[in-house]
mmCIF file of C-alpha atoms in Angstrom:
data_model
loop_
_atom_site.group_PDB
_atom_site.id
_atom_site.type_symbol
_atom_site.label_atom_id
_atom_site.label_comp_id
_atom_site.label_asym_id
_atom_site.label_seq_id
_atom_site.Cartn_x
_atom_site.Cartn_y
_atom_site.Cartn_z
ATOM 1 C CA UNK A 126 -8.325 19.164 8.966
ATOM 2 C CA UNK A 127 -8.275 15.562 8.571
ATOM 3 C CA UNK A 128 -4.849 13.538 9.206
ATOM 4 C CA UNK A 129 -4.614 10.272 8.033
ATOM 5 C CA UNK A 130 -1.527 7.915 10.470
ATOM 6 C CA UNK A 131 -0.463 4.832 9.186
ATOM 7 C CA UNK A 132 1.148 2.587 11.498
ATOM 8 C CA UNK A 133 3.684 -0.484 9.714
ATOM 9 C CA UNK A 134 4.642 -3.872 9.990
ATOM 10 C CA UNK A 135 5.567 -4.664 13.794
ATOM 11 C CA UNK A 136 3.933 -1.574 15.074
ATOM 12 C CA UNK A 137 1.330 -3.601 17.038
ATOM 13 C CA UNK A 138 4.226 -4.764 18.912
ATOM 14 C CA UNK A 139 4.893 -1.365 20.570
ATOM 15 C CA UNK A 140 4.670 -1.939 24.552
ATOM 16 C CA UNK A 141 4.876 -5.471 24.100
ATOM 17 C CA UNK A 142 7.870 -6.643 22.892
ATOM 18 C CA UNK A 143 11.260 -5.575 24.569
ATOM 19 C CA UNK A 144 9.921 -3.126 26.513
ATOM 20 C CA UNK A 145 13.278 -2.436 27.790
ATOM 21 C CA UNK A 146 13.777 -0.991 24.462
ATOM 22 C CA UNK A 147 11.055 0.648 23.107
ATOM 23 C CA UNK A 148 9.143 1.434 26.094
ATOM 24 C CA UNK A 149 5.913 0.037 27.576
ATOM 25 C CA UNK A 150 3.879 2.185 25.562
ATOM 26 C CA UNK A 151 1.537 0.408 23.447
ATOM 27 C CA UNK A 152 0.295 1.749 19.899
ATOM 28 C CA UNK A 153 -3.303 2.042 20.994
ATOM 29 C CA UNK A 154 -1.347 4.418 23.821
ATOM 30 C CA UNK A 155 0.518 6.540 21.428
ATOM 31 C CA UNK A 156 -2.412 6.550 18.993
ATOM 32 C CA UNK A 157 -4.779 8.459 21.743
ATOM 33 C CA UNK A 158 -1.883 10.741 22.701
ATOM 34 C CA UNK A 159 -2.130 11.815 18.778
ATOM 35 C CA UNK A 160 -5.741 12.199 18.746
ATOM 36 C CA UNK A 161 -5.996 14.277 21.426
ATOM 37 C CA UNK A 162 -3.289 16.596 20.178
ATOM 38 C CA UNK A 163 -5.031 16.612 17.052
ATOM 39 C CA UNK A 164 -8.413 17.646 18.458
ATOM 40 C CA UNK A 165 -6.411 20.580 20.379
ATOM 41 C CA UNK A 166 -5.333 21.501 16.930
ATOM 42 C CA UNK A 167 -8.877 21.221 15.310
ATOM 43 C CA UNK A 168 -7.772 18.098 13.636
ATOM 44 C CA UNK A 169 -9.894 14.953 13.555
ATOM 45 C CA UNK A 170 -6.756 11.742 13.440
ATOM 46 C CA UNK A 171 -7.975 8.412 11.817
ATOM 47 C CA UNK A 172 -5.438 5.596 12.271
ATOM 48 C CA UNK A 173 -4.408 2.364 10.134
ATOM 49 C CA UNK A 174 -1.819 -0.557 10.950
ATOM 50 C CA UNK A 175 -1.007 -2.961 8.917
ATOM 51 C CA UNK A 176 1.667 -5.902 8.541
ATOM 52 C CA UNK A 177 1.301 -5.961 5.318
ATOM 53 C CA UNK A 178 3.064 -3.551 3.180
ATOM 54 C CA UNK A 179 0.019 -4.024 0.257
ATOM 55 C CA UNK A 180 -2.337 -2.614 2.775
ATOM 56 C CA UNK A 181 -0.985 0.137 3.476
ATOM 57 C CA UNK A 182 -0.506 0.873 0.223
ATOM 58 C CA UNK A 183 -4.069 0.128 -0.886
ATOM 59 C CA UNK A 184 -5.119 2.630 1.695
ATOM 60 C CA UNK A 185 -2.948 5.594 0.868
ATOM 61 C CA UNK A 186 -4.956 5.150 -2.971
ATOM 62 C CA UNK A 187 -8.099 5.033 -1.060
ATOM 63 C CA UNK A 188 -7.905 7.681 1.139
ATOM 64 C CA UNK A 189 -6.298 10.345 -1.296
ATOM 65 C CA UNK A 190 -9.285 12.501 -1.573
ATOM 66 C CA UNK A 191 -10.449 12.072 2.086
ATOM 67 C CA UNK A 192 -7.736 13.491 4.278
ATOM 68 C CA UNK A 193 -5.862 16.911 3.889
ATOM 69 C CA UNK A 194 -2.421 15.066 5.571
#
């Protein structure tokens, strides 16, 4: 199974800004966590972040046939 996660505006941010309130965990961080639990699974995790709400949406029409979720 193929899993596509797609990360929004400010998500870079994670573990750097007010850690106090989100945590120090960065998105690279909680990216790896998901892979890993994917490959447990038998699922291969590709990730995307963008600021730009276009982006994102360019790559959900791109990547329609390539990933199962």
């Amino acid at each position: 199974m193929k899993i596509l996660i797609l990360n929004g505006p400010n998500l870079n941010m994670t573990g750097v800004r007010k850690k106090n309130v989100y945590g120090a965990q960065t998105l690279d961080d909680i990216n790896a966590e998901l892979k890993a639990y994917g490959e447990e699974k038998g699922a291969s995790m590709s990730f995307f972040q963008s600021n730009h709400e276009g982006d994102i949406i360019d790559i959900i029409h791109k990547s329609k046939d390539d990933f199962d979720g």
